[in-house]
Amino acid sequence: MPDPTISIPVNDLLKLGLKTENIHYQLTPEELVMHNLQREEGVLNDTGALVISTGEFTGRSPKDKFTVNDEITADTVNWNEFNIPIEPKYFDIIYKKVMDYLNTLPELWVRDGYACADSRHRLTIRSINEKPWNNLFSYNMFLRPTEEELEDFAAQWYVISAPGLKLDAKECGIRQHNVSLISFKHKMILIAGSGYTGETKKGIFTILNYILPQEKNILSMHCSANMGDNGDTAIFFGLSGTGKTTLSADPHRKLIGDDEHAWTDDNIFNFEGGCYAKCINLTEEKEPEIYHAIRPGALVENVCFFPGTNKINFDDASITENTRVSYPLHFISNALEPSIGGLPKNIFFLTCDAFGVLPPVSKLTPGQAMYQFISGYTAKVAGTETGVTEPKPTFSACFGAPFLPLHPGKYAHMLGEKMQKHKVNVWLINTGWTGGPHGVGHRVKLSYTREMITAALEGKLDNVRTESHPVFGMAIPKECPNIPTEILDPKNTWVDKDAYDEKAKYLAGLFIKNFEKYASGVTNEVLEAAPKPE
Ligand code: ATP
Ligand code: MN
């Protein structure tokens, strides 16, 4: 039974233009799961988690993400391929379509939550959903208010999702039938035509990447974070698939968060109340924390069962490679509550270098750190297309360009100042290929990457001999506890040494080309940290 003391925010919903007869407000995860099962929009797996399919979209659709170009954003947003402007009149049209559509539905799910663990910076969010599983996602991923906090809850931002609504692209001024639309003026994110839950999460992340630096002078970051027993915080930057979620779940350290954080003058705080982990090839042995988080309350997306069972086949990518699970932070046994850590002592830049060029662990000078941060490099392996063997390099400023409404220079400048002020160690970790590029070599063993990070955190790499990489310049340790010495120098792991040198030069060329657009805005120290192919 719904708690009678929690009343539906009828007036606010009416003001938005919604009918309020059949609103399910602030349901418990158990109730939401039940609604999903009754609607036959999900099933339970053998460990009791809800398994759903998100429909046409199983990943974000960056080309369909628009930001209203208005008096707030016109001169502040860094308009580019990720921040695509749309005229205010189209917001009005789409808004009306979404409201009209939601009003045709027999029931809706509404939930209040907030972002930002640090109460000084809290952002209150009202989620309005067509689907109960989208509402469960909001329960898992946003911070959950207490009953007391709910009593005088006033929503600052709205996330409204209508996956079943297909829009007319021409009429709505968009690219195709779906949209993720941000209005800073109306403080709303409208999601239509896509059921992918990540649109909600990264929509809120995007607006926080505006509000915090622009309005509060606080650095927001696309990184995970955890904390050791003596309060030392580590943060892990990296693009998708580089290991933020996997590596931050470390049984010997307290988890702060797996994806979105801010760095203030006195702390590191998480934006979210949950994690959103990949499930592909998940095993209990390699990733026990995440594996055991798949239990009642967790929401698993787009996985397949072994035929005739309700046991998830984690190796099955037939719906998508991007299978996911969301769960509240406390599903990880050693999660820190509230998720606020001390100032960081170590920063890790994670890259999944499928060329096999970058060392598995190395230390960066301040100049190199800025160079790498601005570059934001990773290289993914080509998809399943036959005949495509060459890895696909990606340069994404600040390891998060798709989510940054402001110019990358803003975030880079803030990080640079903080790194300098707090004398943080900065490490580059290649979680990608070793022993050759994709197709020849193999991915660095996860257990090795974990050992290397532990060694760095415990200061065990501080006094070992190092060697500078001949092209990229980072300091490669000559030894590392529990790691075979011969894998530390990447060239050493390649059978064909000339091929390595050639690939390193090639990758250096890509870095230099990509950096051209930033060169005029950085110091000499950063410029000098560029790779030297000759
Ligand atoms: P996103 O931003 O999309 O959430 P992420 O940075 O959190 O991405 P993870 O979800 O941690 O990335 O994905 C890393 C994937 O790579 C996991 O599936 C993990 O099992 C796999 N992996 C394999 N080898 C390694 C390694 N050496 N280090 C880290 N991850 C590895
Ligand atoms: Mn992640």
Coordinates of C-alpha atoms and ligand atoms in Angstrom, one line a residue:
M1 CA 0.0 0.0 0.0
P2 CA 1.3 3.5 -0.8
D3 CA 2.2 5.4 2.3
P4 CA -0.8 7.7 3.1
T5 CA 1.4 10.4 4.6
I6 CA 3.1 10.9 1.2
S7 CA 0.8 13.0 -0.9
I8 CA 0.9 13.5 -4.7
P9 CA 2.1 17.0 -5.8
V10 CA -1.1 17.6 -7.6
N11 CA -0.9 21.3 -8.0
D12 CA 2.6 21.1 -9.5
L13 CA 1.5 18.4 -11.9
L14 CA -1.6 20.4 -12.9
K15 CA 0.6 23.4 -13.5
L16 CA 2.7 21.3 -15.9
G17 CA -0.5 20.5 -17.8
L18 CA -0.9 16.9 -16.6
K19 CA -4.1 15.1 -15.6
T20 CA -3.7 13.8 -12.1
E21 CA -6.3 11.1 -11.8
N22 CA -3.9 8.1 -12.0
I23 CA -0.6 9.2 -10.8
H24 CA 1.6 6.6 -8.9
Y25 CA 3.7 8.8 -6.7
Q26 CA 6.9 7.7 -5.0
L27 CA 6.2 4.0 -5.2
T28 CA 8.6 1.6 -3.5
P29 CA 10.9 -0.5 -5.7
E30 CA 8.8 -3.5 -4.8
E31 CA 5.6 -1.8 -6.0
L32 CA 7.3 -0.7 -9.2
V33 CA 8.6 -4.1 -9.9
M34 CA 5.1 -5.5 -9.4
H35 CA 3.6 -2.9 -11.9
N36 CA 6.2 -3.9 -14.5
L37 CA 5.4 -7.6 -14.1
Q38 CA 1.6 -6.9 -14.2
R39 CA 2.1 -4.9 -17.4
E40 CA 4.3 -7.7 -18.8
E41 CA 7.0 -5.2 -19.4
G42 CA 9.6 -7.1 -17.5
V43 CA 10.5 -10.5 -15.9
L44 CA 12.5 -11.5 -12.9
N45 CA 15.8 -13.3 -13.4
D46 CA 16.8 -16.2 -11.1
T47 CA 18.4 -13.8 -8.6
G48 CA 15.2 -11.6 -8.3
A49 CA 16.3 -8.6 -10.4
L50 CA 13.9 -7.0 -12.9
V51 CA 14.9 -7.6 -16.5
I52 CA 13.5 -5.3 -19.1
S53 CA 14.1 -4.3 -22.7
T54 CA 14.4 -0.6 -23.5
G55 CA 13.1 -1.0 -27.0
E56 CA 14.4 0.6 -30.1
F57 CA 17.2 2.4 -28.3
T58 CA 19.7 0.5 -26.2
G59 CA 22.2 3.3 -25.9
R60 CA 22.2 7.1 -25.9
S61 CA 21.5 8.9 -29.1
P62 CA 23.8 11.9 -29.1
K63 CA 22.6 13.2 -32.5
D64 CA 19.1 13.6 -31.1
K65 CA 20.1 15.6 -28.0
F66 CA 19.2 19.2 -28.3
T67 CA 19.6 22.2 -26.1
V68 CA 17.3 25.2 -26.3
N69 CA 19.1 28.2 -27.6
D70 CA 17.7 31.0 -25.5
E71 CA 18.8 34.0 -23.5
I72 CA 20.5 31.8 -20.9
T73 CA 22.4 29.5 -23.2
A74 CA 23.1 31.5 -26.3
D75 CA 26.4 32.9 -25.2
T76 CA 27.3 30.4 -22.5
V77 CA 26.9 27.0 -24.1
N78 CA 29.7 25.8 -26.3
W79 CA 27.6 24.9 -29.3
N80 CA 29.1 21.9 -31.1
E81 CA 28.1 18.4 -32.3
F82 CA 27.1 17.4 -28.7
N83 CA 25.4 20.7 -27.8
I84 CA 23.1 21.1 -30.7
P85 CA 20.9 24.2 -30.6
I86 CA 17.2 24.3 -31.1
E87 CA 14.9 27.3 -31.2
P88 CA 12.6 27.9 -28.3
K89 CA 9.5 27.6 -30.4
Y90 CA 10.3 23.9 -30.9
F91 CA 10.5 23.4 -27.2
D92 CA 6.9 24.7 -26.9
I93 CA 5.8 22.4 -29.7
I94 CA 7.5 19.3 -28.2
Y95 CA 6.4 20.2 -24.7
K96 CA 2.8 20.3 -25.8
K97 CA 3.1 17.0 -27.7
V98 CA 4.6 15.3 -24.7
M99 CA 1.9 16.5 -22.3
D100 CA -0.9 15.6 -24.7
Y101 CA 0.6 12.2 -25.1
L102 CA 1.0 11.6 -21.4
N103 CA -2.5 12.7 -20.8
T104 CA -3.8 9.9 -23.2
L105 CA -2.2 7.3 -20.9
P106 CA -4.2 5.5 -18.2
E107 CA -1.5 6.0 -15.6
L108 CA 1.8 7.7 -14.9
W109 CA 4.7 7.3 -12.5
V110 CA 6.1 10.3 -10.7
R111 CA 9.0 10.3 -8.3
D112 CA 11.0 12.9 -6.4
G113 CA 14.7 12.6 -5.8
Y114 CA 17.8 14.7 -5.9
A115 CA 21.3 14.9 -7.3
C116 CA 24.5 15.9 -5.4
A117 CA 25.4 14.2 -2.2
D118 CA 26.7 17.5 -0.7
S119 CA 23.6 19.2 0.7
R120 CA 25.1 22.6 -0.1
H121 CA 24.7 21.8 -3.8
R122 CA 21.6 19.6 -3.9
L123 CA 19.5 19.7 -7.0
T124 CA 15.9 18.5 -6.6
I125 CA 14.5 16.5 -9.5
R126 CA 11.0 15.4 -10.3
S127 CA 10.8 12.4 -12.7
I128 CA 7.6 11.9 -14.6
N129 CA 7.5 8.6 -16.5
E130 CA 5.4 6.8 -19.0
K131 CA 7.0 3.5 -17.9
P132 CA 7.3 2.1 -14.3
W133 CA 10.8 0.8 -15.2
N134 CA 12.0 4.3 -16.0
N135 CA 10.7 5.4 -12.6
L136 CA 12.6 2.5 -11.0
F137 CA 15.7 3.8 -12.7
S138 CA 15.1 7.2 -11.2
Y139 CA 14.7 5.5 -7.8
N140 CA 18.0 3.6 -8.2
M141 CA 20.1 6.4 -9.7
F142 CA 19.0 9.6 -8.0
L143 CA 19.5 10.2 -4.3
R144 CA 16.4 9.2 -2.3
P145 CA 14.8 11.8 -0.1
T146 CA 13.7 10.9 3.4
E147 CA 10.0 11.2 4.2
E148 CA 10.7 14.4 6.1
E149 CA 12.6 15.8 3.1
L150 CA 9.6 14.9 0.9
E151 CA 7.2 17.0 2.9
D152 CA 8.5 20.3 1.6
F153 CA 10.0 19.0 -1.6
A154 CA 10.0 21.6 -4.4
A155 CA 11.3 20.4 -7.7
Q156 CA 14.0 22.5 -9.3
W157 CA 14.3 20.4 -12.4
Y158 CA 12.0 17.9 -14.3
V159 CA 12.9 14.8 -16.3
I160 CA 9.9 13.8 -18.3
S161 CA 10.1 10.6 -20.4
A162 CA 7.7 9.3 -22.9
P163 CA 9.4 6.5 -24.8
G164 CA 6.2 5.5 -26.6
L165 CA 5.8 8.9 -28.3
K166 CA 7.1 9.2 -31.8
L167 CA 7.5 12.8 -32.9
D168 CA 7.2 14.3 -36.4
A169 CA 10.8 15.5 -37.0
K170 CA 9.9 18.3 -39.3
E171 CA 7.2 19.8 -37.2
C172 CA 9.4 19.5 -34.1
G173 CA 12.6 20.9 -35.6
I174 CA 14.5 17.7 -34.8
R175 CA 16.4 15.0 -36.7
Q176 CA 14.1 12.0 -36.4
H177 CA 11.2 10.7 -34.3
N178 CA 13.1 10.8 -31.0
V179 CA 14.6 13.5 -28.9
S180 CA 16.3 14.3 -25.7
L181 CA 15.7 18.0 -25.1
I182 CA 17.2 20.3 -22.5
S183 CA 15.7 23.7 -21.6
F184 CA 17.7 25.7 -19.0
K185 CA 14.9 28.2 -19.0
H186 CA 12.1 25.8 -18.2
K187 CA 14.5 23.6 -16.2
M188 CA 13.3 20.5 -18.0
I189 CA 14.6 17.5 -19.8
L190 CA 12.1 16.0 -22.2
I191 CA 12.8 12.5 -23.5
A192 CA 10.5 11.2 -26.3
G193 CA 10.8 8.2 -28.5
S194 CA 13.6 6.5 -26.6
G195 CA 13.3 4.2 -23.6
Y196 CA 17.0 4.1 -22.9
T197 CA 17.4 5.0 -19.3
G198 CA 20.9 6.4 -19.8
E199 CA 19.2 9.5 -21.4
T200 CA 17.8 10.4 -18.0
K201 CA 21.1 9.9 -16.2
K202 CA 23.3 11.7 -18.7
G203 CA 20.7 14.5 -19.1
I204 CA 21.0 15.4 -15.5
F205 CA 24.7 15.0 -15.7
T206 CA 24.8 17.5 -18.6
I207 CA 22.9 20.1 -16.7
L208 CA 25.1 19.8 -13.7
N209 CA 28.1 20.2 -15.9
Y210 CA 26.6 23.6 -16.6
I211 CA 25.2 24.7 -13.3
L212 CA 28.2 23.8 -11.1
P213 CA 31.1 25.4 -13.0
Q214 CA 29.1 28.2 -14.5
E215 CA 27.0 29.3 -11.5
K216 CA 28.9 27.9 -8.5
N217 CA 32.5 27.8 -9.7
I218 CA 32.7 24.1 -8.8
L219 CA 34.5 21.6 -11.0
S220 CA 32.2 18.8 -12.3
M221 CA 33.9 15.6 -13.6
H222 CA 33.1 12.5 -15.6
C223 CA 34.8 10.1 -13.2
S224 CA 34.4 7.5 -10.6
A225 CA 35.7 7.8 -7.1
N226 CA 36.6 5.7 -4.1
M227 CA 38.3 6.2 -0.7
G228 CA 40.9 4.2 1.3
D229 CA 40.7 3.5 5.0
N230 CA 42.8 6.5 5.9
G231 CA 40.5 8.8 4.0
D232 CA 42.6 9.1 0.8
T233 CA 40.3 9.6 -2.2
A234 CA 41.1 8.5 -5.7
I235 CA 39.3 9.6 -8.8
F236 CA 39.1 7.7 -12.1
F237 CA 38.4 9.6 -15.3
G238 CA 37.7 7.8 -18.5
L239 CA 35.4 7.5 -21.5
S240 CA 32.8 4.8 -21.8
G241 CA 34.1 1.3 -21.4
T242 CA 37.5 2.3 -20.0
G243 CA 36.8 0.9 -16.5
K244 CA 35.4 3.7 -14.2
T245 CA 32.6 1.5 -12.8
T246 CA 34.6 -1.7 -12.7
L247 CA 37.8 -0.3 -11.1
S248 CA 36.0 1.9 -8.6
A249 CA 34.3 -1.2 -7.1
D250 CA 37.3 -2.3 -5.1
P251 CA 36.6 -4.5 -2.0
H252 CA 39.5 -2.8 -0.1
R253 CA 38.2 0.8 -0.6
K254 CA 34.9 2.5 0.0
L255 CA 32.9 3.4 -3.1
I256 CA 32.0 7.0 -3.5
G257 CA 30.4 6.7 -6.9
D258 CA 30.9 5.2 -10.4
D259 CA 30.5 8.1 -12.9
E260 CA 29.7 11.7 -11.9
H261 CA 31.4 13.8 -9.3
A262 CA 32.3 17.3 -8.3
W263 CA 35.5 18.6 -6.7
T264 CA 34.9 21.5 -4.3
D265 CA 37.4 23.3 -2.0
D266 CA 36.9 20.7 0.7
N267 CA 35.6 17.5 -0.8
I268 CA 34.7 15.2 -3.7
F269 CA 31.0 14.4 -3.9
N270 CA 28.9 12.1 -6.0
F271 CA 26.0 13.4 -8.0
E272 CA 24.1 10.1 -8.0
G273 CA 22.4 7.7 -5.7
G274 CA 23.3 4.6 -7.7
C275 CA 25.5 2.9 -10.2
Y276 CA 24.9 2.0 -13.8
A277 CA 27.2 -0.9 -14.7
K278 CA 27.9 -2.8 -17.9
C279 CA 26.9 -6.5 -17.8
I280 CA 28.6 -7.7 -20.9
N281 CA 30.8 -10.7 -20.0
L282 CA 30.2 -10.1 -16.4
T283 CA 31.5 -12.9 -14.1
E284 CA 31.3 -13.4 -10.4
E285 CA 35.0 -14.2 -10.2
K286 CA 36.2 -11.0 -11.9
E287 CA 33.6 -8.5 -10.7
P288 CA 32.0 -9.9 -7.6
E289 CA 30.5 -6.6 -6.3
I290 CA 28.7 -5.8 -9.5
Y291 CA 27.6 -9.4 -10.0
H292 CA 26.0 -9.6 -6.5
A293 CA 24.3 -6.3 -7.1
I294 CA 22.0 -8.1 -9.5
R295 CA 19.3 -8.8 -7.0
P296 CA 15.8 -7.6 -6.0
G297 CA 15.5 -3.9 -6.8
A298 CA 18.2 -3.9 -9.5
L299 CA 17.0 -3.1 -13.0
V300 CA 18.7 -5.1 -15.8
E301 CA 18.5 -3.9 -19.4
N302 CA 18.6 -5.7 -22.7
V303 CA 20.2 -9.0 -21.6
C304 CA 19.2 -12.4 -22.8
F305 CA 18.5 -15.6 -20.8
F306 CA 19.8 -19.0 -21.5
P307 CA 17.0 -20.6 -23.6
G308 CA 14.2 -22.0 -21.4
T309 CA 15.5 -20.4 -18.2
N310 CA 15.5 -17.1 -16.4
K311 CA 19.3 -17.2 -16.0
I312 CA 21.1 -14.3 -17.6
N313 CA 23.6 -15.2 -20.3
F314 CA 26.1 -12.3 -19.7
D315 CA 28.1 -13.2 -22.8
D316 CA 25.1 -12.8 -25.1
A317 CA 25.3 -9.5 -27.0
S318 CA 22.5 -10.3 -29.4
I319 CA 20.3 -7.3 -28.3
T320 CA 23.3 -5.0 -27.6
E321 CA 26.8 -5.0 -26.4
N322 CA 25.7 -2.3 -24.0
T323 CA 23.8 -4.5 -21.6
R324 CA 23.4 -2.6 -18.2
V325 CA 22.2 -2.9 -14.7
S326 CA 21.3 0.0 -12.4
Y327 CA 21.2 -0.4 -8.6
P328 CA 21.3 1.9 -5.6
L329 CA 24.8 2.6 -4.2
H330 CA 24.2 0.6 -1.0
F331 CA 24.0 -2.6 -3.1
I332 CA 27.8 -2.4 -3.1
S333 CA 28.7 -3.5 0.3
N334 CA 31.4 -1.0 1.1
A335 CA 29.7 2.1 -0.4
L336 CA 30.3 5.3 1.5
E337 CA 27.2 7.0 2.9
P338 CA 26.8 9.9 2.2
S339 CA 28.9 9.6 -0.9
I340 CA 31.3 12.4 0.0
G341 CA 35.1 11.9 0.2
G342 CA 38.1 14.0 1.1
L343 CA 40.3 15.8 -1.4
P344 CA 41.9 13.4 -3.9
K345 CA 45.5 12.3 -3.5
N346 CA 45.6 10.3 -6.8
I347 CA 44.0 10.8 -10.2
F348 CA 43.8 8.0 -12.7
F349 CA 43.2 8.6 -16.4
L350 CA 41.8 5.4 -17.8
T351 CA 42.2 4.7 -21.5
C352 CA 41.2 1.6 -23.4
D353 CA 44.0 1.8 -26.0
A354 CA 43.1 -0.9 -28.6
F355 CA 46.3 0.0 -30.5
G356 CA 48.3 -1.5 -27.6
V357 CA 50.7 1.4 -27.6
L358 CA 50.2 3.0 -24.2
P359 CA 51.8 1.5 -21.1
P360 CA 49.4 -0.4 -18.6
V361 CA 50.5 2.0 -15.8
S362 CA 52.6 5.2 -15.9
K363 CA 53.0 8.4 -14.1
L364 CA 52.4 11.8 -15.7
T365 CA 54.0 15.2 -15.1
P366 CA 51.6 18.1 -14.5
G367 CA 52.1 19.2 -18.1
Q368 CA 51.4 15.7 -19.4
A369 CA 48.4 15.4 -17.2
M370 CA 46.8 18.5 -18.7
Y371 CA 47.7 17.3 -22.2
Q372 CA 46.1 14.0 -21.6
F373 CA 43.0 15.5 -19.9
I374 CA 42.4 17.9 -22.8
S375 CA 43.0 15.1 -25.3
G376 CA 40.7 12.6 -23.6
Y377 CA 41.9 9.6 -25.7
T378 CA 40.6 6.1 -25.9
A379 CA 40.3 3.6 -28.8
K380 CA 37.6 1.1 -29.0
V381 CA 37.7 -2.0 -31.0
A382 CA 35.7 -2.0 -34.2
G383 CA 32.2 -3.5 -33.8
T384 CA 31.1 -6.8 -35.2
E385 CA 31.5 -5.7 -38.8
T386 CA 33.5 -8.3 -40.7
G387 CA 36.8 -7.2 -42.1
V388 CA 37.1 -4.2 -39.7
T389 CA 40.2 -4.8 -37.6
E390 CA 41.6 -1.4 -37.0
P391 CA 40.7 0.1 -33.6
K392 CA 38.7 3.3 -33.7
P393 CA 40.4 6.2 -31.9
T394 CA 38.3 8.7 -30.0
F395 CA 39.4 12.0 -28.6
S396 CA 36.9 13.4 -26.2
A397 CA 37.9 16.5 -24.3
C398 CA 38.0 16.1 -20.5
F399 CA 37.1 12.4 -21.0
G400 CA 33.5 13.5 -21.4
A401 CA 32.8 15.9 -24.3
P402 CA 29.3 14.6 -25.0
F403 CA 28.1 15.8 -21.5
L404 CA 29.9 19.2 -21.3
P405 CA 27.8 22.2 -22.2
L406 CA 30.7 24.6 -21.5
H407 CA 33.9 25.0 -23.4
P408 CA 36.3 22.2 -22.4
G409 CA 38.9 24.8 -21.5
K410 CA 36.7 25.8 -18.5
Y411 CA 36.9 22.4 -16.9
A412 CA 40.6 21.9 -17.9
H413 CA 41.6 25.1 -16.3
M414 CA 39.8 24.3 -13.1
L415 CA 41.3 20.9 -12.9
G416 CA 44.8 22.2 -13.6
E417 CA 44.6 24.7 -10.7
K418 CA 43.4 22.0 -8.4
M419 CA 46.0 19.5 -9.4
Q420 CA 48.7 22.1 -8.8
K421 CA 47.3 23.3 -5.5
H422 CA 46.9 19.9 -4.0
K423 CA 49.9 18.3 -5.6
V424 CA 48.0 15.2 -6.8
N425 CA 49.7 12.2 -8.3
V426 CA 48.3 11.6 -11.8
W427 CA 48.5 8.2 -13.4
L428 CA 47.7 7.0 -16.9
I429 CA 46.2 3.5 -17.0
N430 CA 45.8 1.6 -20.2
T431 CA 43.0 -0.9 -19.6
G432 CA 43.1 -1.8 -23.3
W433 CA 45.4 -3.9 -25.4
T434 CA 48.9 -5.3 -24.7
G435 CA 51.1 -7.6 -26.7
G436 CA 50.0 -6.0 -30.0
P437 CA 47.0 -4.2 -31.3
H438 CA 43.5 -5.6 -31.3
G439 CA 43.5 -8.7 -33.4
V440 CA 47.1 -9.6 -32.4
G441 CA 47.4 -8.8 -28.7
H442 CA 44.8 -9.1 -25.9
R443 CA 43.3 -6.9 -23.3
V444 CA 45.3 -6.2 -20.1
K445 CA 44.1 -8.7 -17.5
L446 CA 41.6 -7.0 -15.1
S447 CA 43.4 -8.5 -12.1
Y448 CA 46.7 -6.9 -13.3
T449 CA 45.1 -3.5 -13.7
R450 CA 43.6 -3.8 -10.2
E451 CA 47.1 -4.6 -8.8
M452 CA 48.7 -1.7 -10.6
I453 CA 46.2 0.7 -9.3
T454 CA 46.6 -0.7 -5.8
A455 CA 50.4 -0.3 -6.0
A456 CA 50.0 3.3 -7.1
L457 CA 47.6 4.0 -4.3
E458 CA 49.8 2.4 -1.7
G459 CA 52.8 4.4 -2.8
K460 CA 54.6 1.4 -4.0
L461 CA 55.4 3.0 -7.3
D462 CA 56.9 6.1 -5.8
N463 CA 60.4 4.9 -5.4
V464 CA 60.9 2.4 -8.2
R465 CA 63.0 3.1 -11.2
T466 CA 61.2 4.4 -14.2
E467 CA 61.9 4.9 -17.9
S468 CA 60.3 7.6 -20.1
H469 CA 58.3 6.4 -23.0
P470 CA 60.3 7.4 -26.1
V471 CA 57.4 9.0 -27.9
F472 CA 54.8 9.9 -25.2
G473 CA 57.1 10.8 -22.4
M474 CA 55.2 9.3 -19.4
A475 CA 57.3 7.6 -16.7
I476 CA 56.9 3.8 -16.9
P477 CA 57.8 1.9 -13.7
K478 CA 60.3 -0.8 -14.1
E479 CA 58.7 -2.9 -11.5
C480 CA 55.3 -3.3 -9.8
P481 CA 54.3 -5.6 -7.0
N482 CA 52.5 -8.8 -8.2
I483 CA 53.0 -7.9 -11.9
P484 CA 55.3 -9.7 -14.3
T485 CA 58.0 -7.1 -15.0
E486 CA 58.1 -7.8 -18.7
I487 CA 54.5 -6.5 -19.3
L488 CA 55.2 -3.0 -17.9
D489 CA 56.9 -1.7 -21.0
P490 CA 54.4 -2.1 -23.9
K491 CA 57.0 -2.5 -26.6
N492 CA 58.4 -5.4 -24.8
T493 CA 55.1 -7.3 -25.1
W494 CA 55.1 -6.9 -28.9
V495 CA 56.7 -9.6 -31.0
D496 CA 57.4 -7.2 -33.8
K497 CA 59.2 -4.2 -32.2
D498 CA 59.3 -2.2 -35.5
A499 CA 55.6 -2.6 -35.7
Y500 CA 55.3 -1.2 -32.2
D501 CA 57.4 1.9 -33.0
E502 CA 55.4 2.5 -36.1
K503 CA 52.1 2.2 -34.3
A504 CA 53.3 4.5 -31.5
K505 CA 54.3 7.2 -34.1
Y506 CA 50.9 6.8 -35.8
L507 CA 49.1 7.3 -32.5
A508 CA 51.3 10.3 -31.6
G509 CA 50.3 11.8 -34.9
L510 CA 46.6 11.4 -34.0
F511 CA 47.2 13.1 -30.7
I512 CA 49.0 16.0 -32.3
K513 CA 46.4 16.5 -35.0
N514 CA 43.6 16.4 -32.4
F515 CA 45.4 18.9 -30.2
E516 CA 45.7 21.6 -32.9
K517 CA 42.4 23.1 -31.9
Y518 CA 43.5 23.6 -28.3
A519 CA 47.1 24.6 -28.8
S520 CA 46.6 28.3 -28.7
G521 CA 44.8 28.2 -25.4
V522 CA 47.3 26.3 -23.3
T523 CA 50.7 27.0 -21.6
N524 CA 54.1 26.1 -22.9
E525 CA 54.3 23.4 -20.3
V526 CA 51.3 21.7 -21.7
L527 CA 52.4 22.1 -25.3
E528 CA 55.8 20.6 -24.5
A529 CA 54.1 17.6 -23.1
A530 CA 52.9 16.6 -26.6
P531 CA 54.1 13.3 -27.9
K532 CA 57.2 13.4 -30.1
P533 CA 56.9 11.0 -33.0
E534 CA 60.5 11.7 -34.3
Ligands
ATP1 P1 30.6 4.0 -18.9 O1 31.0 5.4 -18.8 O2 29.9 3.6 -20.2 O3 29.8 3.6 -17.7 P2 32.9 2.8 -17.6 O4 34.2 3.6 -17.7 O5 32.2 2.8 -16.3 O6 31.9 3.1 -18.8 P3 33.1 -0.1 -17.2 O7 31.6 -0.2 -17.1 O8 33.9 -0.1 -16.0 O9 33.4 1.3 -18.0 O10 33.6 -1.1 -18.3 C1 34.9 -1.6 -18.4 C2 34.7 -3.0 -19.1 O11 35.9 -3.5 -19.5 C3 34.0 -4.0 -18.1 O12 33.1 -4.8 -18.8 C4 35.3 -4.8 -17.7 O13 34.9 -6.1 -17.3 C5 36.1 -4.8 -18.9 N1 37.6 -5.0 -18.7 C6 38.3 -5.9 -19.3 N2 39.6 -5.8 -18.9 C7 39.7 -4.7 -18.1 C8 40.8 -4.0 -17.5 N3 42.0 -4.4 -17.6 N4 40.5 -2.9 -16.7 C9 39.2 -2.5 -16.6 N5 38.1 -3.1 -17.2 C10 38.4 -4.2 -18.0
MN2 MN 30.3 3.3 -15.7

